[in-house]
Coordinates of C-alpha atoms and ligand atoms in Angstrom, one line a residue:
M1 CA -107.9 -16.5 -43.8
V2 CA -110.8 -16.1 -46.3
A3 CA -111.0 -19.1 -48.7
H4 CA -110.9 -18.0 -52.4
T5 CA -112.0 -20.7 -54.8
G6 CA -109.3 -21.5 -57.4
I7 CA -106.7 -19.0 -55.9
E8 CA -103.5 -20.4 -54.6
Q9 CA -102.6 -19.5 -51.0
M10 CA -98.9 -19.4 -50.2
A11 CA -97.1 -18.9 -47.0
F12 CA -93.9 -16.8 -46.9
D13 CA -91.5 -19.8 -47.4
E14 CA -93.4 -21.1 -50.5
L15 CA -93.6 -17.6 -52.0
L16 CA -89.9 -17.0 -51.5
R17 CA -89.1 -20.4 -53.1
V18 CA -90.9 -19.6 -56.3
I19 CA -89.6 -16.1 -56.8
Q20 CA -86.0 -16.6 -55.8
A21 CA -83.1 -16.8 -58.3
E22 CA -82.5 -20.5 -59.3
A23 CA -78.7 -19.9 -59.0
G24 CA -76.6 -17.0 -58.1
G25 CA -78.6 -13.8 -57.8
K26 CA -78.4 -10.9 -55.5
E27 CA -78.3 -11.6 -51.7
I28 CA -81.1 -9.7 -50.0
K29 CA -80.5 -9.0 -46.3
D30 CA -83.0 -8.3 -43.6
P31 CA -82.4 -4.7 -42.5
A32 CA -83.4 -5.5 -38.9
T33 CA -81.0 -8.4 -38.4
G34 CA -78.5 -8.5 -41.2
E35 CA -79.6 -12.1 -42.0
T36 CA -80.0 -13.3 -45.5
V37 CA -83.7 -13.2 -46.6
G38 CA -83.2 -14.7 -50.0
R39 CA -81.6 -14.3 -53.4
A40 CA -83.2 -12.1 -56.0
P41 CA -82.7 -12.7 -59.7
E42 CA -80.5 -10.1 -61.4
H43 CA -82.1 -9.5 -64.8
E44 CA -80.1 -8.0 -67.6
E45 CA -81.2 -5.8 -70.5
G46 CA -81.8 -8.9 -72.7
H47 CA -84.4 -10.0 -70.2
L48 CA -86.0 -6.6 -70.4
D49 CA -86.2 -6.8 -74.2
S50 CA -88.0 -10.2 -74.0
A51 CA -90.4 -9.0 -71.2
I52 CA -91.3 -5.9 -73.3
A53 CA -91.8 -8.0 -76.4
A54 CA -94.1 -10.4 -74.6
A55 CA -96.1 -7.6 -73.0
H56 CA -96.3 -5.9 -76.4
A57 CA -97.6 -9.0 -78.0
A58 CA -100.2 -9.5 -75.2
Q59 CA -101.5 -6.0 -75.2
P60 CA -104.0 -6.0 -78.1
G61 CA -105.8 -9.1 -76.6
W62 CA -105.9 -7.5 -73.1
A63 CA -107.3 -4.3 -74.5
A64 CA -109.9 -6.2 -76.5
L65 CA -111.3 -7.7 -73.3
G66 CA -113.0 -4.4 -72.6
H67 CA -113.4 -2.5 -69.4
S68 CA -115.7 -4.8 -67.5
E69 CA -113.6 -7.9 -68.1
R70 CA -110.4 -6.1 -67.2
S71 CA -112.1 -4.8 -64.0
A72 CA -113.1 -8.3 -63.2
C73 CA -109.5 -9.4 -63.5
L74 CA -108.4 -6.6 -61.2
N75 CA -111.0 -7.7 -58.6
R76 CA -109.8 -11.3 -58.9
A77 CA -106.2 -10.0 -58.5
A78 CA -107.4 -8.3 -55.3
D79 CA -108.9 -11.6 -54.1
A80 CA -105.5 -13.2 -54.7
V81 CA -103.7 -10.6 -52.7
E82 CA -106.1 -11.0 -49.8
A83 CA -105.7 -14.8 -49.9
N84 CA -101.9 -14.4 -49.7
A85 CA -101.9 -11.4 -47.4
E86 CA -99.9 -12.9 -44.5
G87 CA -97.2 -14.4 -46.7
L88 CA -96.8 -11.1 -48.6
A89 CA -96.7 -9.1 -45.4
V90 CA -94.0 -11.3 -43.9
L91 CA -92.0 -11.1 -47.2
L92 CA -92.3 -7.3 -47.1
S93 CA -91.4 -7.0 -43.5
R94 CA -88.3 -9.2 -43.9
E95 CA -87.0 -7.4 -47.0
Q96 CA -88.1 -3.8 -46.3
G97 CA -87.9 -3.9 -42.5
K98 CA -91.3 -2.4 -41.8
P99 CA -93.2 -4.1 -38.9
L100 CA -96.1 -6.3 -39.5
N101 CA -98.3 -4.2 -37.2
G102 CA -99.1 -0.4 -37.2
P103 CA -99.5 1.4 -40.5
N104 CA -96.9 -0.9 -42.0
A105 CA -96.6 -4.3 -43.8
R106 CA -100.2 -5.7 -43.2
F107 CA -101.6 -2.2 -43.8
E108 CA -99.6 -2.0 -47.1
V109 CA -100.8 -5.4 -48.4
G110 CA -104.4 -4.4 -47.5
A111 CA -103.9 -1.1 -49.4
C112 CA -102.8 -3.1 -52.5
A113 CA -106.2 -5.0 -52.5
A114 CA -108.1 -1.8 -51.8
W115 CA -106.4 0.1 -54.6
L116 CA -107.1 -2.7 -57.1
R117 CA -110.8 -2.9 -56.2
T118 CA -111.3 0.9 -56.3
T119 CA -109.4 1.2 -59.6
A120 CA -111.6 -1.6 -61.0
A121 CA -114.8 0.3 -60.0
F122 CA -114.1 3.6 -61.8
E123 CA -116.0 4.6 -65.0
L124 CA -114.1 6.5 -67.7
A125 CA -116.6 6.8 -70.6
P126 CA -116.0 8.7 -73.8
E127 CA -116.9 12.4 -73.4
L128 CA -119.2 14.1 -75.9
V129 CA -117.5 17.4 -76.4
V130 CA -119.6 19.0 -79.2
D131 CA -122.9 18.0 -80.6
D132 CA -124.7 20.6 -82.7
D133 CA -125.7 21.3 -86.3
G134 CA -122.1 21.7 -87.3
G135 CA -121.1 18.2 -86.2
R136 CA -120.1 16.0 -83.3
A137 CA -116.8 15.5 -81.4
E138 CA -116.1 12.8 -78.9
L139 CA -113.1 12.4 -76.6
H140 CA -112.0 8.7 -76.1
Y141 CA -109.4 7.3 -73.9
R142 CA -107.3 4.6 -75.6
P143 CA -104.5 2.5 -74.1
F144 CA -100.9 3.6 -74.8
G145 CA -99.5 0.1 -75.3
V146 CA -96.8 -1.1 -72.9
V147 CA -96.3 0.9 -69.7
G148 CA -93.0 0.8 -67.9
A149 CA -93.1 1.2 -64.1
I150 CA -90.0 2.1 -62.0
G151 CA -90.4 2.1 -58.3
P152 CA -88.7 2.8 -55.0
W153 CA -88.0 0.7 -51.8
N154 CA -90.1 2.4 -49.2
W155 CA -93.6 1.1 -50.1
P156 CA -92.6 -1.3 -52.8
M157 CA -95.8 -3.3 -53.1
M158 CA -98.3 -0.4 -52.7
I159 CA -96.5 1.9 -55.1
S160 CA -96.3 -0.9 -57.7
I161 CA -100.1 -1.3 -57.5
W162 CA -100.5 2.5 -57.8
Q163 CA -98.6 2.2 -61.1
L164 CA -99.9 -1.0 -62.5
A165 CA -103.6 -1.0 -61.5
P166 CA -104.7 2.1 -63.6
A167 CA -102.4 1.0 -66.4
L168 CA -104.0 -2.4 -66.7
R169 CA -107.5 -1.0 -66.1
M170 CA -107.0 1.2 -69.2
G171 CA -105.9 -1.7 -71.4
N172 CA -102.1 -1.3 -71.3
T173 CA -99.8 -4.1 -70.4
V174 CA -97.0 -3.5 -67.8
V175 CA -93.3 -4.1 -67.2
I176 CA -92.2 -3.2 -63.7
K177 CA -88.6 -2.5 -62.7
P178 CA -88.6 -2.6 -58.9
S179 CA -85.9 -1.0 -56.7
E180 CA -82.8 -3.1 -56.4
N181 CA -83.3 -2.8 -52.6
T182 CA -86.7 -4.5 -52.6
P183 CA -87.0 -6.8 -55.6
L184 CA -88.4 -9.8 -53.7
S185 CA -91.5 -7.9 -52.5
V186 CA -92.4 -6.8 -56.0
L187 CA -91.7 -10.3 -57.5
G188 CA -93.8 -11.9 -54.7
L189 CA -96.7 -9.5 -55.3
A190 CA -96.5 -10.0 -59.1
H191 CA -96.5 -13.7 -58.7
V192 CA -99.7 -13.5 -56.7
L193 CA -101.3 -11.0 -59.2
N194 CA -100.3 -13.1 -62.1
S195 CA -102.3 -16.0 -60.7
A196 CA -105.4 -13.9 -61.6
L197 CA -104.3 -12.2 -64.8
P198 CA -103.8 -13.5 -68.3
E199 CA -100.3 -14.5 -69.4
D200 CA -97.8 -11.8 -70.3
V201 CA -100.0 -8.9 -69.1
L202 CA -97.7 -8.1 -66.2
H203 CA -93.9 -8.7 -66.1
V204 CA -91.2 -7.8 -63.5
V205 CA -87.6 -7.2 -64.6
A206 CA -85.5 -7.2 -61.4
G207 CA -82.4 -5.3 -62.3
G208 CA -80.4 -2.2 -61.2
R209 CA -80.6 1.4 -62.4
E210 CA -79.1 0.5 -65.8
V211 CA -82.2 -1.6 -66.5
G212 CA -84.3 1.4 -65.4
Q213 CA -82.4 3.5 -67.8
A214 CA -82.9 1.0 -70.6
L215 CA -86.6 0.8 -69.8
A216 CA -87.0 4.6 -69.9
S217 CA -85.4 4.8 -73.3
H218 CA -86.9 1.6 -74.9
P219 CA -88.7 2.3 -78.2
R220 CA -91.6 -0.1 -77.3
I221 CA -92.4 1.6 -73.9
D222 CA -95.0 4.2 -74.5
K223 CA -95.4 5.6 -71.0
V224 CA -93.3 5.6 -67.9
M225 CA -94.7 5.7 -64.4
F226 CA -91.8 6.6 -62.1
T227 CA -91.7 7.0 -58.3
G228 CA -88.4 7.8 -56.7
S229 CA -85.9 10.6 -56.1
T230 CA -86.0 13.9 -58.0
A231 CA -82.5 13.2 -59.3
A232 CA -83.5 9.9 -60.9
G233 CA -86.7 11.6 -62.2
K234 CA -84.6 14.2 -64.0
A235 CA -82.5 11.4 -65.5
I236 CA -85.6 9.6 -66.8
I237 CA -86.9 12.8 -68.4
R238 CA -83.6 12.9 -70.4
S239 CA -83.6 9.1 -71.2
S240 CA -87.2 9.3 -72.5
A241 CA -86.7 12.4 -74.6
D242 CA -85.7 10.8 -77.8
T243 CA -88.9 8.6 -77.9
V244 CA -91.2 11.4 -76.5
K245 CA -92.6 9.1 -73.9
R246 CA -95.4 10.1 -71.7
L247 CA -94.3 10.4 -68.1
T248 CA -95.9 10.5 -64.6
L249 CA -93.2 11.5 -62.1
E250 CA -93.9 11.1 -58.4
L251 CA -90.6 12.4 -56.9
G252 CA -89.0 13.4 -53.7
G253 CA -90.7 15.7 -51.2
N254 CA -89.9 17.6 -48.0
D255 CA -93.4 18.2 -46.7
A256 CA -94.1 21.1 -44.3
G257 CA -96.7 21.1 -41.7
I258 CA -97.9 24.4 -40.1
V259 CA -99.4 24.3 -36.6
L260 CA -101.6 27.4 -36.0
P261 CA -101.7 29.0 -32.5
D262 CA -105.3 27.7 -31.8
V263 CA -104.6 24.0 -31.6
D264 CA -104.7 21.8 -28.5
P265 CA -101.3 20.2 -28.6
A266 CA -102.3 17.0 -26.8
A267 CA -105.3 16.5 -29.2
V268 CA -103.2 16.7 -32.4
A269 CA -99.9 15.0 -31.2
E270 CA -100.7 11.5 -32.2
D271 CA -101.8 12.5 -35.7
L272 CA -98.8 14.7 -36.1
F273 CA -96.6 11.8 -35.0
W274 CA -97.9 9.4 -37.6
G275 CA -97.9 12.1 -40.2
A276 CA -94.1 12.3 -39.7
F277 CA -93.1 8.8 -38.6
I278 CA -95.3 6.5 -40.8
N279 CA -93.0 3.7 -42.2
T280 CA -90.4 5.0 -39.8
G281 CA -90.3 8.3 -41.8
Q282 CA -89.5 6.6 -45.1
T283 CA -92.5 8.0 -46.9
C284 CA -92.6 10.4 -49.8
A285 CA -95.5 12.4 -48.4
A286 CA -94.6 12.3 -44.7
L287 CA -94.4 15.4 -42.6
K288 CA -90.7 16.3 -42.7
R289 CA -90.6 19.9 -41.4
L290 CA -92.9 21.0 -38.6
Y291 CA -93.6 24.7 -38.2
V292 CA -95.2 25.5 -34.8
H293 CA -96.5 28.9 -33.6
E294 CA -94.6 30.2 -30.6
D295 CA -97.7 30.2 -28.4
V296 CA -98.1 26.5 -28.6
Y297 CA -94.5 25.5 -29.4
E298 CA -93.4 24.0 -26.1
G299 CA -96.8 22.2 -25.7
V300 CA -96.5 20.6 -29.2
V301 CA -92.9 19.5 -28.6
E302 CA -93.8 18.0 -25.2
S303 CA -96.9 16.2 -26.5
L304 CA -95.0 14.8 -29.4
A305 CA -92.3 13.6 -27.1
Q306 CA -94.9 11.8 -24.9
V307 CA -96.4 10.1 -28.0
A308 CA -93.0 9.1 -29.2
A309 CA -92.2 7.4 -25.9
T310 CA -95.1 5.0 -26.4
M311 CA -94.1 3.8 -29.9
S312 CA -91.8 0.8 -29.9
M313 CA -89.2 0.2 -32.5
G314 CA -87.6 -3.1 -33.3
N315 CA -87.7 -6.2 -35.5
G316 CA -90.8 -6.1 -37.7
L317 CA -91.8 -9.7 -37.1
D318 CA -92.3 -8.9 -33.4
E319 CA -96.0 -8.1 -33.1
G320 CA -95.3 -5.4 -30.5
N321 CA -93.4 -3.1 -32.8
V322 CA -94.8 -0.3 -34.9
L323 CA -91.5 1.3 -36.0
G324 CA -88.6 -0.5 -37.8
P325 CA -85.1 0.0 -39.1
L326 CA -84.1 2.1 -42.1
Q327 CA -84.2 -0.1 -45.1
N328 CA -80.6 0.4 -46.1
K329 CA -77.2 1.6 -44.9
A330 CA -77.1 4.6 -47.3
Q331 CA -80.4 5.9 -45.9
Y332 CA -79.3 5.3 -42.3
D333 CA -76.1 7.4 -43.0
I334 CA -78.2 10.2 -44.5
V335 CA -80.4 10.4 -41.3
A336 CA -77.4 10.2 -39.0
E337 CA -75.5 12.9 -40.9
L338 CA -78.5 15.3 -40.9
V339 CA -79.1 14.9 -37.2
E340 CA -75.4 15.6 -36.6
S341 CA -75.7 18.8 -38.6
A342 CA -78.6 19.8 -36.3
K343 CA -76.5 19.1 -33.2
D344 CA -73.6 21.1 -34.7
E345 CA -75.9 24.1 -35.0
G346 CA -76.8 23.8 -31.3
A347 CA -80.3 22.6 -31.9
R348 CA -82.1 20.9 -29.0
V349 CA -82.5 17.1 -29.4
V350 CA -85.6 16.4 -27.3
V351 CA -85.9 12.7 -28.0
G352 CA -83.4 10.2 -29.7
G353 CA -80.4 11.3 -31.8
N354 CA -78.2 8.6 -30.1
P355 CA -78.1 5.5 -32.3
A356 CA -76.5 2.4 -30.7
D357 CA -73.3 1.4 -32.6
D358 CA -73.3 -2.2 -31.6
Q359 CA -76.6 -3.3 -33.3
P360 CA -76.9 -5.6 -36.3
G361 CA -79.7 -3.7 -38.0
Y362 CA -80.1 -0.1 -39.4
F363 CA -82.1 1.2 -36.4
Y364 CA -82.1 4.9 -36.0
P365 CA -84.1 6.0 -32.9
T366 CA -87.2 8.2 -33.1
T367 CA -85.7 11.7 -33.0
L368 CA -87.3 15.1 -32.3
V369 CA -85.2 18.2 -32.8
A370 CA -86.4 21.5 -31.5
D371 CA -85.0 25.1 -31.6
I372 CA -83.5 24.5 -35.1
S373 CA -83.1 27.1 -37.8
N374 CA -85.0 26.9 -41.1
E375 CA -81.6 26.8 -42.9
N376 CA -80.3 23.7 -41.2
P377 CA -79.7 20.7 -43.5
L378 CA -82.1 18.6 -41.4
V379 CA -84.8 21.0 -42.5
T380 CA -83.7 21.8 -46.1
R381 CA -82.8 18.2 -47.2
E382 CA -85.2 15.3 -47.3
Q383 CA -84.2 13.1 -44.3
F384 CA -86.5 10.2 -45.3
G385 CA -86.2 8.7 -41.8
P386 CA -87.3 9.0 -38.2
A387 CA -86.0 12.5 -37.4
L388 CA -88.3 15.5 -37.3
P389 CA -87.1 19.1 -37.0
I390 CA -89.6 21.4 -35.2
I391 CA -89.2 25.1 -36.2
K392 CA -90.7 28.0 -34.2
Y393 CA -92.5 30.8 -36.0
S394 CA -94.2 34.1 -34.9
T395 CA -96.4 35.1 -37.9
I396 CA -98.4 33.2 -40.5
D397 CA -96.6 35.0 -43.3
E398 CA -93.3 33.8 -41.9
A399 CA -94.5 30.2 -41.6
V400 CA -95.9 30.2 -45.2
E401 CA -92.7 31.7 -46.5
M402 CA -90.6 29.1 -44.8
A403 CA -92.9 26.3 -45.9
N404 CA -92.7 27.5 -49.6
S405 CA -88.9 28.1 -49.5
L406 CA -87.8 24.8 -51.1
E407 CA -87.8 23.5 -54.7
V408 CA -90.1 20.6 -53.8
G409 CA -93.8 20.6 -53.1
L410 CA -95.4 17.2 -52.7
G411 CA -97.7 17.5 -49.7
S412 CA -98.2 19.8 -46.8
S413 CA -100.6 20.3 -43.9
V414 CA -102.2 22.9 -41.7
W415 CA -103.3 22.2 -38.2
S416 CA -106.0 24.3 -36.6
S417 CA -109.3 24.2 -34.8
D418 CA -110.7 26.8 -37.1
R419 CA -111.4 25.3 -40.6
D420 CA -111.7 28.6 -42.5
R421 CA -108.5 29.9 -41.1
A422 CA -106.8 26.6 -42.0
L423 CA -108.2 26.8 -45.6
A424 CA -106.9 30.3 -46.0
V425 CA -103.4 29.2 -45.2
A426 CA -103.8 26.0 -47.3
A427 CA -104.5 28.2 -50.4
R428 CA -101.1 29.8 -50.0
L429 CA -99.0 26.6 -49.9
E430 CA -97.0 25.4 -52.9
A431 CA -97.8 21.7 -52.8
G432 CA -99.8 19.1 -54.8
T433 CA -101.9 18.2 -51.7
V434 CA -102.7 20.2 -48.5
W435 CA -104.2 18.2 -45.7
I436 CA -106.0 19.8 -42.8
N437 CA -105.4 18.3 -39.4
K438 CA -103.9 15.2 -40.9
H439 CA -100.8 14.5 -43.1
G440 CA -100.1 11.9 -45.9
A441 CA -103.6 10.4 -45.9
V442 CA -103.7 9.1 -49.5
D443 CA -107.0 7.6 -50.9
P444 CA -107.5 5.7 -54.1
R445 CA -110.4 8.0 -55.1
I446 CA -108.5 11.3 -54.6
P447 CA -105.9 12.6 -57.2
F448 CA -102.4 12.8 -55.9
G449 CA -99.3 14.4 -57.5
G450 CA -96.5 16.8 -56.8
A451 CA -95.9 20.6 -57.4
K452 CA -92.6 22.1 -58.3
Q453 CA -89.7 19.5 -58.4
S454 CA -91.8 16.9 -56.7
G455 CA -93.0 15.8 -60.2
Y456 CA -95.9 16.0 -62.5
G457 CA -98.9 14.0 -63.6
L458 CA -101.6 12.7 -61.3
E459 CA -102.2 9.3 -59.8
F460 CA -105.5 7.8 -58.3
G461 CA -109.1 8.5 -59.1
V462 CA -110.5 9.0 -62.5
E463 CA -107.9 11.7 -63.1
G464 CA -105.3 9.0 -62.5
L465 CA -106.9 6.7 -65.2
K466 CA -106.7 9.6 -67.7
H467 CA -102.9 9.7 -67.2
L468 CA -102.7 6.1 -68.3
A469 CA -104.6 6.7 -71.6
Q470 CA -104.0 8.3 -74.9
P471 CA -106.7 10.9 -75.5
Q472 CA -108.2 10.5 -79.0
V473 CA -110.8 12.8 -80.5
I474 CA -113.3 11.4 -83.0
S475 CA -114.8 14.2 -85.0
Y476 CA -117.6 13.8 -87.6
Ligands
LIG1 P1 -84.3 6.3 -56.4 O1 -84.6 7.4 -57.3 O2 -82.9 6.1 -56.0 O3 -84.7 4.9 -57.1 C1 -86.0 4.7 -57.5 C2 -86.0 3.7 -58.7 O4 -85.4 4.4 -59.8 C3 -85.2 2.4 -58.5 O5 -85.9 1.4 -59.1 C4 -83.9 2.7 -59.2 O6 -83.3 1.5 -59.7 C5 -84.4 3.5 -60.4 N1 -83.4 4.4 -61.0 C6 -82.4 5.1 -60.4 N2 -81.8 5.9 -61.3 C7 -82.4 5.7 -62.5 C8 -82.2 6.2 -63.8 N3 -81.2 7.1 -64.1 N4 -83.0 5.8 -64.8 C9 -84.0 4.9 -64.5 N5 -84.2 4.4 -63.3 C10 -83.4 4.8 -62.3 O7 -85.2 6.4 -55.2 P2 -85.3 5.5 -53.8 O8 -84.1 5.8 -53.0 O9 -85.7 4.1 -54.2 O10 -86.6 6.2 -53.1 C11 -86.6 7.2 -52.3 C12 -87.0 8.5 -53.0 O11 -88.3 8.3 -53.6 C13 -87.3 9.6 -52.0 O12 -86.8 10.9 -52.6 C14 -88.8 9.7 -51.9 O13 -89.3 11.0 -51.6 C15 -89.2 9.3 -53.3 N6 -90.6 8.8 -53.3 C16 -91.5 9.6 -53.9 C17 -92.9 9.1 -53.9 C18 -94.0 9.9 -54.5 O14 -95.1 9.4 -54.6 N7 -93.7 11.2 -54.8 C19 -93.2 7.9 -53.3 C20 -92.1 7.1 -52.7 C21 -90.8 7.6 -52.8

């Protein structure tokens, strides 16, 4: 491991010891084994009030440091994440279930450092809007104050960084409310980050959804960054209405991918597979409905099945695995129920669909379902797990209509060997991002956000910084 002067390096056990509840707390179980990982503190609303008061008091001093000092702090926080990368990855794997290897726990921790560094490097200077004989007007970007961040359980560390890095960069302080399913991962990450940040700039309040509700209506929270389900996003819009909070909502998706008739199935199969099965399908912008032209349909189904056979699923601490369990029983039940609804329709289960009932963890096998209708619940509802429906189409118009038929529109993709043809289809898709020949590839420099009921506001890039700042015009 790289030595970082002055930065503490903690192994998993030490990290767990410092973040666990001193007494009582919520028992957190490993979704792969059912064993206890540790006990998370269960903070109440009183704790939320104190955390917000401390963050509020610290905010003017943090803002006064200026952009270059705050960027230096974010880079130092990235150093701290890198120095503690393995301890954090083991914590994440044990609590969330995702394997250490593949695009999973080590990848997620690496992304945390990368997002911190990239966010630190952006410039957001005041803009000169008018400068003529009549006068001058400048657009400045000021901090809001205290930003509240509410996150999900699928990528708990990386999504926390997506929320907190631009908020801190712009001079806000932050209070995070992690998912009740993965509080230890976020507490561990925040402990490491706080070794590089001034006191009270970043707080974590590890409570349930009632604490999330209290945060979303708190008079001293000026902006809420929320990532989670569309249902909870709507509840947050309501809770935040009385205080007219600014919101960035990254909500549920049910991303479509359209494979055009000119693809070579074997050449795209592995990228299609990871587009759908990254994090064992528990990814907001994963490929969740695959529309394949009838000319290449059997070839794509067969090639995907061949790739699936090479990807091993199991305990995340086993270095050979690249797919893991579902994080929780409720999500396991959703995936199992949706695959059953496909079987009820008479759809063809090509791979998987047969979970073992005598296992300790929430493992649902990699599942490919062909010859399924566009109206089946496995297609119309977000499965958020390792089960991909593959729908056959005959014309591009039909594929576009099916892809656009839902109320959500986070990401989508078009797969073709003809770029212009793919771009023409992309322009017709109702989604915040359309990828060509890839799916779900997020990048800290490229704005990301949803269309329709997948949310509003943008994250990442300079556009993302603007969403963490109050625009102020100075006119003279
Ligand atoms: P969830 O909405 O159940 O919970 C997310 C967070 O919101 C948790 O911290 C929870 O405690 C809190 N919460 C729930 N109800 C609340 C309320 N009324 N007020 C305030 N806070 C509340 O979502 P989840 O099950 O943790 O995550 C899965 C969902 O998140 C999926 O739909 C997925 O698509 C979505 N997601 C979206 C993105 C994105 O970037 N668009 C990223 C990851 C996950």
